[in-house]
Coordinates of C-alpha atoms (C1' of nucleotides) in Angstrom, one line a residue:
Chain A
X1 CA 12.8 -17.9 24.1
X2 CA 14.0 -15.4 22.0
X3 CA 13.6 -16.9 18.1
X4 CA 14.5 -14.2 15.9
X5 CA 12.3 -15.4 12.7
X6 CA 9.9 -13.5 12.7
X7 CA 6.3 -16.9 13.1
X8 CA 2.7 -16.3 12.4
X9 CA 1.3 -17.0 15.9
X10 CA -1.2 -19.1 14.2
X11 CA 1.0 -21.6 13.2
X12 CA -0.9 -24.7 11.3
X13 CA 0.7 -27.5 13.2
X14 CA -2.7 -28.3 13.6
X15 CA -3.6 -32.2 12.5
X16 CA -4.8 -32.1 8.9
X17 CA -8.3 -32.1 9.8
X18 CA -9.9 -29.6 8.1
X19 CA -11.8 -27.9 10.2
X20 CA -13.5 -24.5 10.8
X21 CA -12.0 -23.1 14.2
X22 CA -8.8 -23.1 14.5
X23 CA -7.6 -21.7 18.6
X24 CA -4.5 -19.8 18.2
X25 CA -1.9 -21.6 19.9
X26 CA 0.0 -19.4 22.1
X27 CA 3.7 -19.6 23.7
X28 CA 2.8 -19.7 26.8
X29 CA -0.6 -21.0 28.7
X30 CA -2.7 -18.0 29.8
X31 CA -2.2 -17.2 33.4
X32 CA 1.5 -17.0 32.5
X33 CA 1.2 -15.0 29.3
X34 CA 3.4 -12.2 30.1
X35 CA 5.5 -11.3 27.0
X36 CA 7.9 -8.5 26.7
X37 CA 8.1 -6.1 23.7
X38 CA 10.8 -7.8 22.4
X39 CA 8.8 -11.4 22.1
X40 CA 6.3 -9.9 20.9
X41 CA 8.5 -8.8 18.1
X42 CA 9.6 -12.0 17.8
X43 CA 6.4 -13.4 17.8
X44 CA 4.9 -11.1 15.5
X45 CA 7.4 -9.9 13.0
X46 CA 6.8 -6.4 14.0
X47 CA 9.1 -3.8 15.0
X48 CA 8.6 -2.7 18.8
X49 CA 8.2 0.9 17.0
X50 CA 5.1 -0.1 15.5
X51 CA 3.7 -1.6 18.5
X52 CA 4.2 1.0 20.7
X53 CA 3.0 3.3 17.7
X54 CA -0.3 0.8 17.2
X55 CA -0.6 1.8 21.1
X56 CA -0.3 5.5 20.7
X57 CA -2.8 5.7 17.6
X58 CA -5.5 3.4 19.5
X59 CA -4.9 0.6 17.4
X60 CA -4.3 -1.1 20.9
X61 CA -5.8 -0.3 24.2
X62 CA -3.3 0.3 26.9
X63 CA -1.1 -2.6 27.6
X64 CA 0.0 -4.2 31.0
X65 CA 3.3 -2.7 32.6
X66 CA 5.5 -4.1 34.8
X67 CA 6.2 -2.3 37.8
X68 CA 9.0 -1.1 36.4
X69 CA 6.7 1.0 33.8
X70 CA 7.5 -1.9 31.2
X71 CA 4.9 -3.4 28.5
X72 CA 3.6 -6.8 29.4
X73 CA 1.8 -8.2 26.4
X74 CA -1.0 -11.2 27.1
X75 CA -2.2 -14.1 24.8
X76 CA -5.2 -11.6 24.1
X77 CA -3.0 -8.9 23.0
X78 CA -1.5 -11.8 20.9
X79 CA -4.5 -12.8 19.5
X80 CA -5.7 -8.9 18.9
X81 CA -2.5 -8.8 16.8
X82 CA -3.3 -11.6 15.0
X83 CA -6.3 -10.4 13.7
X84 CA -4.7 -6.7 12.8
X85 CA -2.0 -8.8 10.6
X86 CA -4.8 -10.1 8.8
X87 CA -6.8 -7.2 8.4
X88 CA -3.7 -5.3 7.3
X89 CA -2.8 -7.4 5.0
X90 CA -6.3 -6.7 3.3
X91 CA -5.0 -3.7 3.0
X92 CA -7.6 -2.3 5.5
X93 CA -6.2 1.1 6.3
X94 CA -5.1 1.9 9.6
X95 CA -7.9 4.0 10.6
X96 CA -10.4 1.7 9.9
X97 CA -8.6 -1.0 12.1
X98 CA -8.5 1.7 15.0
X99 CA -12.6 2.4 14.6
X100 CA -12.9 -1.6 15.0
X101 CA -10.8 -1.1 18.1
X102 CA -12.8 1.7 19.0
X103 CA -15.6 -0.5 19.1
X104 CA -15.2 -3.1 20.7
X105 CA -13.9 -1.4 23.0
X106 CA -16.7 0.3 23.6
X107 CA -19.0 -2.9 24.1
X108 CA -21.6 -5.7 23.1
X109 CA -23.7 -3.0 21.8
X110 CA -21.7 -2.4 18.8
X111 CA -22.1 -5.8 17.8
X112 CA -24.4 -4.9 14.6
X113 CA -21.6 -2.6 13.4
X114 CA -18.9 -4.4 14.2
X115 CA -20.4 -7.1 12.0
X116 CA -21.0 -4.2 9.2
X117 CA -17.2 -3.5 9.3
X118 CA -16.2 -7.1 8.9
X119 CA -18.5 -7.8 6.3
X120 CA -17.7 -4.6 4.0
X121 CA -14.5 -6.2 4.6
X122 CA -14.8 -9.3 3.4
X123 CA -16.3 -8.1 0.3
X124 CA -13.8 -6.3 -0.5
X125 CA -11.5 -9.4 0.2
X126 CA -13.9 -11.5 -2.0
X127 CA -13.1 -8.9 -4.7
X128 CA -9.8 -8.6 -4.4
X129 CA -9.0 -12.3 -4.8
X130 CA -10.8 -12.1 -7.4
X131 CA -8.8 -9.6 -9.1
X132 CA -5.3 -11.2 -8.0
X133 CA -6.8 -14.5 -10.1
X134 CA -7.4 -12.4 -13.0
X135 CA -4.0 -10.9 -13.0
X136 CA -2.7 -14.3 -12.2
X137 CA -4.3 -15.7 -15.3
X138 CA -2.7 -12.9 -17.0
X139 CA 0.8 -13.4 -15.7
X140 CA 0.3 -17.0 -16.9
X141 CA 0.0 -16.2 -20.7
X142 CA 2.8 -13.8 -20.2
X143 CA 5.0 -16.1 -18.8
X144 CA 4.1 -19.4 -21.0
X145 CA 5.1 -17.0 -23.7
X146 CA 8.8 -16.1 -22.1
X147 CA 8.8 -19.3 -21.4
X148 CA 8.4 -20.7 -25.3
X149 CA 10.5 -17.8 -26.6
X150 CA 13.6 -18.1 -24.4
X151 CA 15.2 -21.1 -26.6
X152 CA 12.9 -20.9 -29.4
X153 CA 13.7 -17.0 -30.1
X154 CA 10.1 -16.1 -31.4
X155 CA 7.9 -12.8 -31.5
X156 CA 4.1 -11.5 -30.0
X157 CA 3.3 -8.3 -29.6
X158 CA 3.0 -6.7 -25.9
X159 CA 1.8 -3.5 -24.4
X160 CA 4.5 -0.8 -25.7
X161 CA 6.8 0.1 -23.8
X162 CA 9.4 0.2 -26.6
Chain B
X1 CA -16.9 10.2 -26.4
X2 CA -15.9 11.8 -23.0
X3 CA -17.5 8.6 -20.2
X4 CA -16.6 9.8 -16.4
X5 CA -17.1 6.4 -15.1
X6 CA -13.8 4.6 -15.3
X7 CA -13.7 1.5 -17.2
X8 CA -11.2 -1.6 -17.3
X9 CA -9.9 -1.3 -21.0
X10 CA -10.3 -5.0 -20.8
X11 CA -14.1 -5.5 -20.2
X12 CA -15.6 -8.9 -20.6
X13 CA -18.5 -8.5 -22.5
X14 CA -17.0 -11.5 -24.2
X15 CA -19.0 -14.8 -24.8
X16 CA -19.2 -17.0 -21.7
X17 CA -16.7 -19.5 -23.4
X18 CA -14.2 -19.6 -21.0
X19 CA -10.6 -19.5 -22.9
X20 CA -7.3 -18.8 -22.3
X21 CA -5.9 -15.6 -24.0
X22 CA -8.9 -13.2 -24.0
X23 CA -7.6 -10.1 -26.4
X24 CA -8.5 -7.1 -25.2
X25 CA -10.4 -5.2 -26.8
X26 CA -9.7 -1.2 -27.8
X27 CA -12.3 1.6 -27.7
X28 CA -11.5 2.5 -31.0
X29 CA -9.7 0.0 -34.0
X30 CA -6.2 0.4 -34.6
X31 CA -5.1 2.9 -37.0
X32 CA -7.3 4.9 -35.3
X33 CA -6.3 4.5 -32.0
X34 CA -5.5 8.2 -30.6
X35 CA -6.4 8.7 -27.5
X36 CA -6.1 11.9 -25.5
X37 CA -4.9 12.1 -22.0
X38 CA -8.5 12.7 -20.7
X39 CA -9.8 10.0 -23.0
X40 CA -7.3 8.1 -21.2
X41 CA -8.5 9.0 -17.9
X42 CA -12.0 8.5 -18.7
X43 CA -10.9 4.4 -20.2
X44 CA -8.3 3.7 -17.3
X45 CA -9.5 5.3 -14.3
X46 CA -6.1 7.1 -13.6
X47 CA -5.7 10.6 -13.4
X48 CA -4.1 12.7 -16.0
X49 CA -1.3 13.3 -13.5
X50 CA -0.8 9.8 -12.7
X51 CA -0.3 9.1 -16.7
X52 CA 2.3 12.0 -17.3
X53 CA 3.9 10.7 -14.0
X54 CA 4.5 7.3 -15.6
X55 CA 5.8 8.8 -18.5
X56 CA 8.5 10.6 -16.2
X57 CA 9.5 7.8 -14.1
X58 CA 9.9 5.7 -17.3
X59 CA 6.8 3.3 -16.8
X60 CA 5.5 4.6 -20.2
X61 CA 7.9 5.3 -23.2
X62 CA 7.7 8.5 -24.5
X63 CA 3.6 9.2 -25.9
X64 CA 3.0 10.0 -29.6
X65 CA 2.3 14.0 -29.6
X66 CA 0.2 15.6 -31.7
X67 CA 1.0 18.7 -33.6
X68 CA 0.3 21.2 -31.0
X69 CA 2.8 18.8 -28.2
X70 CA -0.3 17.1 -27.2
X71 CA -0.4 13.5 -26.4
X72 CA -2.1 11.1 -27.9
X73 CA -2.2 7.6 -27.0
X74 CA -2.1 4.3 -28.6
X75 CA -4.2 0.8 -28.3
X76 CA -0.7 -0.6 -27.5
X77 CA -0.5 2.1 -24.7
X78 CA -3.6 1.6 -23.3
X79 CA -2.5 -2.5 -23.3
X80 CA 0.6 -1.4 -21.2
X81 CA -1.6 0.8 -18.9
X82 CA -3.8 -2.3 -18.4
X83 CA -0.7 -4.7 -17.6
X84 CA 0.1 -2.1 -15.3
X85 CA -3.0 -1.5 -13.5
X86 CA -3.0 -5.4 -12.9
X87 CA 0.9 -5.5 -11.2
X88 CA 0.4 -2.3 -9.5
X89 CA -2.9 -4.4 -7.4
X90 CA -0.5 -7.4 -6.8
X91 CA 1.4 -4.7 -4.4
X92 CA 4.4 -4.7 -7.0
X93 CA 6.5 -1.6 -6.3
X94 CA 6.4 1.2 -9.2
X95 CA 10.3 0.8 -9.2
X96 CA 10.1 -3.0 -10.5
X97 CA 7.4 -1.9 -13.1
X98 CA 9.9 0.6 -14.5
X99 CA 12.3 -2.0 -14.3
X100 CA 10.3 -4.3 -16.5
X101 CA 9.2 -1.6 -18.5
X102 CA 13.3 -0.6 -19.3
X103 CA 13.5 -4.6 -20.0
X104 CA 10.7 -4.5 -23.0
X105 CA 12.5 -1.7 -24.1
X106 CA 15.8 -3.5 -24.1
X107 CA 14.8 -5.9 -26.5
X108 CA 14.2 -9.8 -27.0
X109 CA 17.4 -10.3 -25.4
X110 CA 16.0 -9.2 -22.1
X111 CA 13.2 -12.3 -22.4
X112 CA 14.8 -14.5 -19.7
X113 CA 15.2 -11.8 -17.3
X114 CA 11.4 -10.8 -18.5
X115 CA 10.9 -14.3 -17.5
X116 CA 12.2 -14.3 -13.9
X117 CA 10.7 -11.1 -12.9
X118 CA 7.2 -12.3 -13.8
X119 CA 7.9 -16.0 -12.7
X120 CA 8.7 -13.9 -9.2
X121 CA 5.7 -11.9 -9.4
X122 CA 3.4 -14.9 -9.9
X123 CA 4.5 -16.5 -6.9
X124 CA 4.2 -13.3 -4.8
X125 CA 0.6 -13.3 -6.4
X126 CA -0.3 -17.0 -5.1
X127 CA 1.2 -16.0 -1.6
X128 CA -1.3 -13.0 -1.3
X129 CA -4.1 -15.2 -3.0
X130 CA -3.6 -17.7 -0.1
X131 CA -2.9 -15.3 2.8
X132 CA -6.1 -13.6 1.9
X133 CA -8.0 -16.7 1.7
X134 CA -6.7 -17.2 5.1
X135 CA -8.0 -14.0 6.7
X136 CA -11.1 -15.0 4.9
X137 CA -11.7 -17.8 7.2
X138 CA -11.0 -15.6 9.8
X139 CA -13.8 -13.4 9.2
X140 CA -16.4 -15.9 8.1
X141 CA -15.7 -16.8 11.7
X142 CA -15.8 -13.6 13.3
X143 CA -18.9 -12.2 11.4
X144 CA -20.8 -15.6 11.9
X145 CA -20.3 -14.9 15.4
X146 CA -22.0 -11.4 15.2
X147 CA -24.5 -12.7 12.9
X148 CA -25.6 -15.1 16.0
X149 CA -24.9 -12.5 18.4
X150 CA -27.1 -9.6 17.3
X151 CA -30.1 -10.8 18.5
X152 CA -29.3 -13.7 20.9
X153 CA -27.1 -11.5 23.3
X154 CA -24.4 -14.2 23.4
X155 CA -20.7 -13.8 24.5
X156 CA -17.4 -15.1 22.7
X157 CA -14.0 -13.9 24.1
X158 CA -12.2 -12.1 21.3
X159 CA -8.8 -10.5 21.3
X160 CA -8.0 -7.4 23.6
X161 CA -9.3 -4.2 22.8
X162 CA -10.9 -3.8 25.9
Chain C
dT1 C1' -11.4 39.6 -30.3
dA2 C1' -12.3 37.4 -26.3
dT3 C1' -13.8 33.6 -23.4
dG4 C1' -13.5 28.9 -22.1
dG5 C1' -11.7 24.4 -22.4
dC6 C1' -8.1 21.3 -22.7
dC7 C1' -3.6 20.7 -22.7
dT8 C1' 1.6 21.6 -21.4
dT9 C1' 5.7 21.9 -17.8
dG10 C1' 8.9 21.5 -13.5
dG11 C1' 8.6 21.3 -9.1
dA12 C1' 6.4 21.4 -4.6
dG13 C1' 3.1 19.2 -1.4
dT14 C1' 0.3 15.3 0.7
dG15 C1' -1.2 11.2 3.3
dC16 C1' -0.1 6.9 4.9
dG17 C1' 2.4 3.7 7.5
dC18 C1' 5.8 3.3 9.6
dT19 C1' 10.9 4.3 11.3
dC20 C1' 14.1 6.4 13.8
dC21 C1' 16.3 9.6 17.2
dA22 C1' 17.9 11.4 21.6
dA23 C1' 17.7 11.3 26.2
dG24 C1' 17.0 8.7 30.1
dC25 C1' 15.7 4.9 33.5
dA26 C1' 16.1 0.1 35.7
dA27 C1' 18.2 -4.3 36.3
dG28 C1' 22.0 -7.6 36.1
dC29 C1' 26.9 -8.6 36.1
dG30 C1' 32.2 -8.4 37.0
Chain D
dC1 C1' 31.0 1.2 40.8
dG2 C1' 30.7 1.2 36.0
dC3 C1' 29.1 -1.1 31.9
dT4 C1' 25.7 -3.3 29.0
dT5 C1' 21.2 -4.5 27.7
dG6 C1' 16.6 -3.6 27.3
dC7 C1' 13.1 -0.7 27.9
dT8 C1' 10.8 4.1 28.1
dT9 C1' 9.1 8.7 25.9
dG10 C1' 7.6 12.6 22.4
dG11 C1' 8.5 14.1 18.3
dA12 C1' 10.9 14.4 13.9
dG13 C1' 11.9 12.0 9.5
dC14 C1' 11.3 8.9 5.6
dG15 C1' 9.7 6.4 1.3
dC16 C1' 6.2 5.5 -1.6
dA17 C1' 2.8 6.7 -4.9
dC18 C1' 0.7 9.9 -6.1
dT19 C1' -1.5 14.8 -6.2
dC20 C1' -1.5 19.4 -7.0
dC21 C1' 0.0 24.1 -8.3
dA22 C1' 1.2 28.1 -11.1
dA23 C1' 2.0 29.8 -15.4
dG24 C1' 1.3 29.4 -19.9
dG25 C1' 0.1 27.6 -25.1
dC26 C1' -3.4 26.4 -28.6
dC27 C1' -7.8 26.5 -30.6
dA28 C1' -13.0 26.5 -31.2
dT29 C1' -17.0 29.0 -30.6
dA30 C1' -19.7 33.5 -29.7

DNA sequence: TATGGCCTTGGAGTGCGCTCCAAGCAAGCG
DNA sequence: CGCTTGCTTGGAGCGCACTCCAAGGCCATA
């Protein structure tokens, strides 16, 4: 119950049907999705710090207690923290994460800029793999030429750095 | 002489032939490559501050000067500013840059450590490439759902944010 | 000669995203 | 009962990558 690795909750044990909507699969059926902070860390890879800080900043709306005061996260929160991993790892800033929050939060009539966010976003995504497959195509030629040279002790010129 | 916009040193106004090892080319031939700080700016986007930062930490060797102390840059500089740009947006720390950096310096001997630091980087590279391609399909998702939703008034559970 | 523009330096400051701390409470166990 | 474990809080601290500051030098044009 309490793996230490920190798992993408999406997982992709999914059959290898390639398919466009993947469910999240979650550790425990909804009606008993009550996890403590420390699952959740598990779960997510995060530190409890940061998720109790994602809650102070707004990042999070106010999570379940227990009636001892304690967090009780759900599937949803799960899934809500799914998303943020990806969006962070977009390098969204944090702000901008906690204005998405903010609105849908407040409702279905933010749908139209909710849908502005995401897809500024995913331009920006769209550009940025695009730069990371330039670089990669630089890397390449860097790396076929270490790669002849070690063993065949052989000269190019590079960017100085003397 | 003095463009604000910034420009990638390495622009591709090249023909449409797609090749492997694209040269870059230099604002000015060398010989005559001397650049000055704000020229710099003006080519790689940086500030001024930023480039006599890297000079500090040891990311750049020491910059020709000119007779007054001033700096002037080379072609080969601005090729090591433009291998830098593209590591610093694969996420590589500054400190592993300087560490390369102290590698060219070292000398051909250094070409199988040169090797394993970029052979490192690539795969870091193709990780983020395919994470990012993942949160893609994520928001194709999500922003098809607004896209039928603004409009159709149509409801779709979503993680928490209440 | 004076004014403005561009450059120099060491060191201090900033913004972001965590990260940690101290003090304390509640539950479970021997 | 005492001890451990896990959780709670507000607020302070940290590391990274810049970013800026104050004080000053050099030189071209008016």
């Amino acid at each position: 119950m309490l793996q230490t690795t920190p798992v993408t909750i999406e997982q992709t044990p999914n059959p290898p049907d390639v398919c466009s909507a993947p469910p999240p699969r979650h550790p425990r059926p909804d009606g008993q999705d009550s996890y403590t902070i420390s699952e959740v860390v598990a779960f997510t890879g995060l530190t409890a710090h940061t998720l109790r800080w994602y809650e102070r900043i707004g990042l999070m709306s106010h999570i379940d207690r227990s009636h001892t005061g304690q967090r009780r996260y759900s599937n949803r929160d799960l899934d809500w923290l799914d998303l943020v991993g990806k969006l962070r790892l977009t390098g969204m800033p944090v702000a901008d994460m906690v204005r998405y929050a903010e609105l849908v939060r407040e409702g279905e009539n933010t749908f139209r800029e909710r849908y502005e966010l995401l897809e500024a976003t995913r331009r920006d995504v769209r550009a940025r793999i695009a730069e990371l497959q330039d670089t990669l195509a630089v890397l390449d030629r860097k790396i076929n030429f270490y790669a002849d040279a070690t063993g065949v002790r052989y000269h190019e010129a590079e960017g100085t750095a003397r």
